[in-house]
mmCIF file of C-alpha atoms in Angstrom:
data_model
loop_
_atom_site.group_PDB
_atom_site.id
_atom_site.type_symbol
_atom_site.label_atom_id
_atom_site.label_comp_id
_atom_site.label_asym_id
_atom_site.label_seq_id
_atom_site.Cartn_x
_atom_site.Cartn_y
_atom_site.Cartn_z
ATOM 1 C CA MET A 8 127.026 -66.263 -38.994
ATOM 2 C CA ASN A 9 130.450 -64.695 -38.560
ATOM 3 C CA LYS A 10 131.846 -64.146 -42.061
ATOM 4 C CA GLN A 11 135.148 -62.591 -41.057
ATOM 5 C CA ILE A 12 138.190 -64.488 -42.263
ATOM 6 C CA THR A 13 141.938 -64.179 -41.789
ATOM 7 C CA LEU A 14 144.263 -63.469 -44.683
ATOM 8 C CA ASN A 15 145.905 -66.883 -44.349
ATOM 9 C CA ASP A 16 142.562 -68.685 -44.374
ATOM 10 C CA ALA A 17 141.394 -66.714 -47.428
ATOM 11 C CA VAL A 18 144.500 -67.659 -49.372
ATOM 12 C CA ALA A 19 144.315 -71.292 -48.233
ATOM 13 C CA LYS A 20 140.968 -71.719 -49.976
ATOM 14 C CA VAL A 21 142.698 -71.493 -53.364
ATOM 15 C CA LYS A 22 143.884 -74.865 -54.643
ATOM 16 C CA ASN A 23 145.984 -75.762 -57.664
ATOM 17 C CA GLY A 24 143.996 -75.777 -60.877
ATOM 18 C CA MET A 25 141.127 -73.607 -59.651
ATOM 19 C CA THR A 26 139.389 -70.898 -61.651
ATOM 20 C CA ILE A 27 139.343 -67.574 -59.834
ATOM 21 C CA MET A 28 137.852 -64.179 -60.634
ATOM 22 C CA VAL A 29 139.553 -61.053 -59.370
ATOM 23 C CA GLY A 30 137.828 -57.674 -59.287
ATOM 24 C CA GLY A 31 139.436 -54.333 -59.957
ATOM 25 C CA PHE A 32 140.509 -52.175 -62.869
ATOM 26 C CA LEU A 33 144.310 -51.977 -63.104
ATOM 27 C CA THR A 34 144.244 -52.858 -59.381
ATOM 28 C CA SER A 35 141.856 -49.981 -58.515
ATOM 29 C CA GLY A 36 139.185 -51.470 -56.285
ATOM 30 C CA GLY A 37 140.925 -54.838 -56.328
ATOM 31 C CA PRO A 38 141.656 -57.228 -53.430
ATOM 32 C CA ASN A 39 145.353 -56.403 -53.599
ATOM 33 C CA THR A 40 146.342 -57.583 -50.127
ATOM 34 C CA ILE A 41 144.945 -61.026 -50.880
ATOM 35 C CA MET A 42 146.696 -61.072 -54.255
ATOM 36 C CA ASP A 43 150.029 -60.232 -52.617
ATOM 37 C CA SER A 44 149.661 -63.199 -50.271
ATOM 38 C CA LEU A 45 148.397 -65.492 -53.008
ATOM 39 C CA ALA A 46 151.504 -64.653 -55.026
ATOM 40 C CA GLU A 47 153.624 -65.929 -52.121
ATOM 41 C CA SER A 48 151.566 -69.069 -51.542
ATOM 42 C CA GLY A 49 152.960 -71.189 -54.362
ATOM 43 C CA VAL A 50 149.513 -72.187 -55.656
ATOM 44 C CA ASN A 51 149.627 -72.657 -59.421
ATOM 45 C CA ASN A 52 147.937 -73.877 -62.597
ATOM 46 C CA LEU A 53 145.211 -71.284 -62.103
ATOM 47 C CA THR A 54 142.696 -69.971 -64.601
ATOM 48 C CA LEU A 55 142.294 -66.256 -63.938
ATOM 49 C CA ILE A 56 139.281 -64.195 -65.030
ATOM 50 C CA CYS A 57 139.837 -60.453 -64.699
ATOM 51 C CA ASN A 58 139.398 -57.177 -66.553
ATOM 52 C CA ASP A 59 143.132 -56.781 -67.180
ATOM 53 C CA ALA A 60 146.515 -58.301 -66.364
ATOM 54 C CA ALA A 61 147.296 -55.465 -63.916
ATOM 55 C CA PHE A 62 151.012 -54.761 -63.403
ATOM 56 C CA GLN A 63 153.942 -57.134 -63.236
ATOM 57 C CA ASP A 64 154.779 -56.110 -59.671
ATOM 58 C CA LYS A 65 151.332 -55.293 -58.306
ATOM 59 C CA GLY A 66 148.040 -56.987 -57.554
ATOM 60 C CA LEU A 67 146.965 -59.990 -59.575
ATOM 61 C CA GLY A 68 149.769 -59.217 -62.031
ATOM 62 C CA LYS A 69 152.180 -60.859 -59.592
ATOM 63 C CA LEU A 70 150.430 -64.205 -60.074
ATOM 64 C CA ILE A 71 151.061 -63.966 -63.800
ATOM 65 C CA ALA A 72 154.687 -62.872 -63.377
ATOM 66 C CA ASN A 73 155.247 -65.808 -60.994
ATOM 67 C CA ARG A 74 153.928 -68.271 -63.594
ATOM 68 C CA GLN A 75 151.076 -69.290 -61.293
ATOM 69 C CA VAL A 76 148.480 -68.781 -64.032
ATOM 70 C CA LYS A 77 147.996 -71.237 -66.902
ATOM 71 C CA LYS A 78 145.091 -69.423 -68.589
ATOM 72 C CA LEU A 79 144.003 -65.800 -68.555
ATOM 73 C CA ILE A 80 140.547 -64.639 -69.643
ATOM 74 C CA THR A 81 140.702 -60.878 -69.909
ATOM 75 C CA SER A 82 140.231 -57.797 -72.072
ATOM 76 C CA TYR A 83 143.699 -56.221 -71.807
ATOM 77 C CA ILE A 84 147.266 -57.268 -70.959
ATOM 78 C CA GLY A 85 149.303 -54.282 -72.200
ATOM 79 C CA SER A 86 150.187 -53.034 -68.708
ATOM 80 C CA ASN A 87 151.939 -56.280 -67.772
ATOM 81 C CA PRO A 88 155.097 -57.133 -69.783
ATOM 82 C CA ALA A 89 155.233 -60.601 -68.213
ATOM 83 C CA ALA A 90 151.781 -61.451 -69.565
ATOM 84 C CA ILE A 91 152.818 -60.311 -73.041
ATOM 85 C CA ASP A 92 156.064 -62.300 -72.967
ATOM 86 C CA PHE A 93 154.427 -65.469 -71.656
ATOM 87 C CA MET A 94 151.645 -65.262 -74.215
ATOM 88 C CA ASN A 95 154.121 -64.831 -77.058
ATOM 89 C CA SER A 96 156.183 -67.792 -75.816
ATOM 90 C CA SER A 97 153.022 -69.931 -75.398
ATOM 91 C CA GLU A 98 153.662 -70.291 -71.666
ATOM 92 C CA LEU A 99 150.344 -68.583 -70.952
ATOM 93 C CA GLU A 100 147.052 -69.178 -72.736
ATOM 94 C CA VAL A 101 145.224 -65.880 -73.171
ATOM 95 C CA GLU A 102 141.571 -65.671 -74.169
ATOM 96 C CA PHE A 103 140.765 -62.095 -75.087
ATOM 97 C CA SER A 104 137.215 -60.968 -74.482
ATOM 98 C CA PRO A 105 136.135 -57.397 -75.294
ATOM 99 C CA GLN A 106 135.548 -55.538 -72.047
ATOM 100 C CA GLY A 107 131.789 -55.155 -72.405
ATOM 101 C CA THR A 108 131.450 -58.769 -73.522
ATOM 102 C CA LEU A 109 133.560 -59.929 -70.582
ATOM 103 C CA ALA A 110 131.270 -58.100 -68.163
ATOM 104 C CA GLU A 111 128.170 -59.565 -69.817
ATOM 105 C CA ARG A 112 129.560 -63.103 -69.739
ATOM 106 C CA ILE A 113 130.171 -62.792 -66.008
ATOM 107 C CA ARG A 114 126.729 -61.267 -65.483
ATOM 108 C CA ALA A 115 125.159 -64.075 -67.494
ATOM 109 C CA ALA A 116 126.648 -66.668 -65.162
ATOM 110 C CA GLY A 117 125.331 -64.835 -62.118
ATOM 111 C CA ALA A 118 121.887 -64.439 -63.647
ATOM 112 C CA GLY A 119 121.661 -68.070 -64.722
ATOM 113 C CA LEU A 120 121.595 -67.258 -68.427
ATOM 114 C CA GLY A 121 122.848 -69.586 -71.137
ATOM 115 C CA GLY A 122 124.999 -66.961 -72.802
ATOM 116 C CA VAL A 123 125.090 -63.558 -74.477
ATOM 117 C CA LEU A 124 124.539 -62.687 -78.134
ATOM 118 C CA THR A 125 126.753 -59.861 -79.363
ATOM 119 C CA PRO A 126 128.044 -58.571 -82.696
ATOM 120 C CA THR A 127 131.268 -57.386 -81.046
ATOM 121 C CA GLY A 128 134.217 -59.319 -82.423
ATOM 122 C CA LEU A 129 132.611 -60.492 -85.655
ATOM 123 C CA GLY A 130 135.251 -60.877 -88.355
ATOM 124 C CA THR A 131 138.091 -60.981 -85.800
ATOM 125 C CA SER A 132 139.890 -63.698 -83.859
ATOM 126 C CA VAL A 133 137.338 -63.195 -81.080
ATOM 127 C CA GLU A 134 134.817 -65.251 -83.039
ATOM 128 C CA ASN A 135 137.149 -68.221 -83.600
ATOM 129 C CA GLY A 136 135.581 -71.482 -82.448
ATOM 130 C CA LYS A 137 132.347 -69.818 -81.368
ATOM 131 C CA GLU A 138 128.834 -70.337 -82.614
ATOM 132 C CA ILE A 139 127.426 -67.620 -84.877
ATOM 133 C CA ILE A 140 123.675 -67.134 -84.629
ATOM 134 C CA LYS A 141 121.536 -65.128 -87.038
ATOM 135 C CA ILE A 142 118.545 -63.161 -85.811
ATOM 136 C CA ASP A 143 116.465 -61.089 -88.230
ATOM 137 C CA GLY A 144 119.242 -61.396 -90.788
ATOM 138 C CA LYS A 145 121.951 -60.121 -88.444
ATOM 139 C CA SER A 146 124.864 -62.207 -87.144
ATOM 140 C CA PHE A 147 125.785 -62.488 -83.491
ATOM 141 C CA ILE A 148 128.484 -64.369 -81.585
ATOM 142 C CA LEU A 149 127.203 -66.640 -78.840
ATOM 143 C CA GLU A 150 129.422 -65.884 -75.848
ATOM 144 C CA ARG A 151 129.247 -68.437 -73.058
ATOM 145 C CA PRO A 152 128.880 -67.483 -69.370
ATOM 146 C CA LEU A 153 131.962 -67.236 -67.157
ATOM 147 C CA LYS A 154 131.893 -68.712 -63.666
ATOM 148 C CA ALA A 155 134.612 -69.273 -61.082
ATOM 149 C CA ASP A 156 135.366 -71.446 -58.095
ATOM 150 C CA ILE A 157 136.213 -68.333 -56.077
ATOM 151 C CA SER A 158 135.704 -64.625 -56.679
ATOM 152 C CA PHE A 159 138.027 -62.245 -54.866
ATOM 153 C CA ILE A 160 136.593 -58.750 -54.852
ATOM 154 C CA GLY A 161 137.364 -55.428 -53.232
ATOM 155 C CA ALA A 162 134.929 -53.100 -51.470
ATOM 156 C CA SER A 163 135.169 -49.707 -49.849
ATOM 157 C CA ILE A 164 132.843 -50.601 -46.970
ATOM 158 C CA SER A 165 131.367 -53.853 -45.692
ATOM 159 C CA ASP A 166 128.988 -54.244 -42.815
ATOM 160 C CA GLU A 167 129.210 -57.236 -40.501
ATOM 161 C CA LEU A 168 126.813 -59.270 -42.651
ATOM 162 C CA GLY A 169 128.676 -58.563 -45.887
ATOM 163 C CA ASN A 170 126.538 -55.878 -47.471
ATOM 164 C CA LEU A 171 128.976 -53.945 -49.647
ATOM 165 C CA TYR A 172 129.465 -50.392 -50.854
ATOM 166 C CA TYR A 173 131.978 -49.424 -53.556
ATOM 167 C CA LYS A 174 133.228 -45.860 -53.794
ATOM 168 C CA GLY A 175 133.268 -44.304 -57.265
ATOM 169 C CA THR A 176 134.966 -46.257 -60.023
ATOM 170 C CA THR A 177 136.228 -48.929 -57.613
ATOM 171 C CA LYS A 178 132.855 -50.529 -58.264
ATOM 172 C CA ASN A 179 133.983 -51.714 -61.745
ATOM 173 C CA PHE A 180 133.711 -55.534 -62.087
ATOM 174 C CA ASN A 181 133.238 -56.269 -58.381
ATOM 175 C CA PRO A 182 129.400 -56.492 -58.193
ATOM 176 C CA LEU A 183 129.253 -58.767 -61.243
ATOM 177 C CA MET A 184 131.964 -61.092 -59.946
ATOM 178 C CA ALA A 185 130.153 -61.353 -56.613
ATOM 179 C CA MET A 186 127.354 -63.107 -58.509
ATOM 180 C CA ALA A 187 129.403 -65.577 -60.502
ATOM 181 C CA ALA A 188 131.380 -67.874 -58.198
ATOM 182 C CA GLU A 189 130.832 -70.723 -55.769
ATOM 183 C CA ILE A 190 132.664 -68.793 -53.037
ATOM 184 C CA VAL A 191 132.909 -64.995 -52.759
ATOM 185 C CA ILE A 192 135.595 -63.413 -50.586
ATOM 186 C CA VAL A 193 135.662 -59.652 -50.177
ATOM 187 C CA GLU A 194 138.593 -57.531 -49.057
ATOM 188 C CA ALA A 195 137.034 -54.463 -47.459
ATOM 189 C CA GLU A 196 138.724 -51.159 -46.688
ATOM 190 C CA GLU A 197 136.385 -50.522 -43.769
ATOM 191 C CA MET A 198 134.025 -52.585 -41.623
ATOM 192 C CA VAL A 199 130.908 -51.009 -40.091
ATOM 193 C CA LYS A 200 127.995 -52.219 -37.999
ATOM 194 C CA THR A 201 125.111 -53.876 -39.768
ATOM 195 C CA GLY A 202 122.612 -51.204 -40.747
ATOM 196 C CA ALA A 203 125.215 -48.447 -41.065
ATOM 197 C CA ILE A 204 125.060 -48.607 -44.869
ATOM 198 C CA ALA A 205 121.803 -47.128 -46.141
ATOM 199 C CA PRO A 206 119.857 -49.776 -48.074
ATOM 200 C CA GLU A 207 119.933 -47.710 -51.269
ATOM 201 C CA ASN A 208 123.740 -47.591 -51.048
ATOM 202 C CA VAL A 209 124.200 -51.369 -50.879
ATOM 203 C CA HIS A 210 125.763 -52.342 -54.203
ATOM 204 C CA THR A 211 126.234 -56.022 -53.344
ATOM 205 C CA PRO A 212 123.823 -57.677 -50.883
ATOM 206 C CA ALA A 213 125.189 -59.825 -48.075
ATOM 207 C CA ILE A 214 123.550 -62.985 -49.399
ATOM 208 C CA LEU A 215 126.197 -63.082 -52.146
ATOM 209 C CA VAL A 216 129.191 -62.747 -49.802
ATOM 210 C CA ASP A 217 130.676 -65.773 -48.035
ATOM 211 C CA PHE A 218 133.738 -64.287 -46.311
ATOM 212 C CA ILE A 219 135.018 -60.830 -45.353
ATOM 213 C CA LEU A 220 138.628 -59.772 -44.875
ATOM 214 C CA THR A 221 139.166 -56.356 -43.341
ATOM 215 C CA LYS A 222 142.451 -54.469 -43.523
#
């Protein structure tokens, strides 16, 4: 199966109202070329799951600045003034999830788990509206899994089948998000022949990847 996809076709898969995950950490390791095109596409009413709101003029931050996002599930928005302004004016719904909890909620979806129990956020607004469960006399918040219609992730190297390698800290949320969506589209810095990536260096196996965009 040929998994290679054009930029236009990758962007066209996003429809109004979808939930998308976007990998990266302040755009490092993120699918930034796809995000640039998505910001020009006019698609809107999106729910966006990501580590952070990136920057107002870069990466997924452009979607927020363009008012294409209705809800943001993230751990940090301080680098994007547009996200802060829209949240304060109630134009953007923001669900804050502590970074470790956010990662675990995404992992839980990929692993088929019913949720994650964590004490992080107890006594803060993070616990609002969530079930509190006691185990051995200790309280935990039940955090529900996070899943998306499409995950857009970045990779340093992809082989022709979609086995992925992430260099250094560009790994961040990408492997988890590759497990937690109906469709996974990777933007790879480099494409190599199948077998060129040593098996022990495959961070995301090809079975999780539906489409590959190479720069």
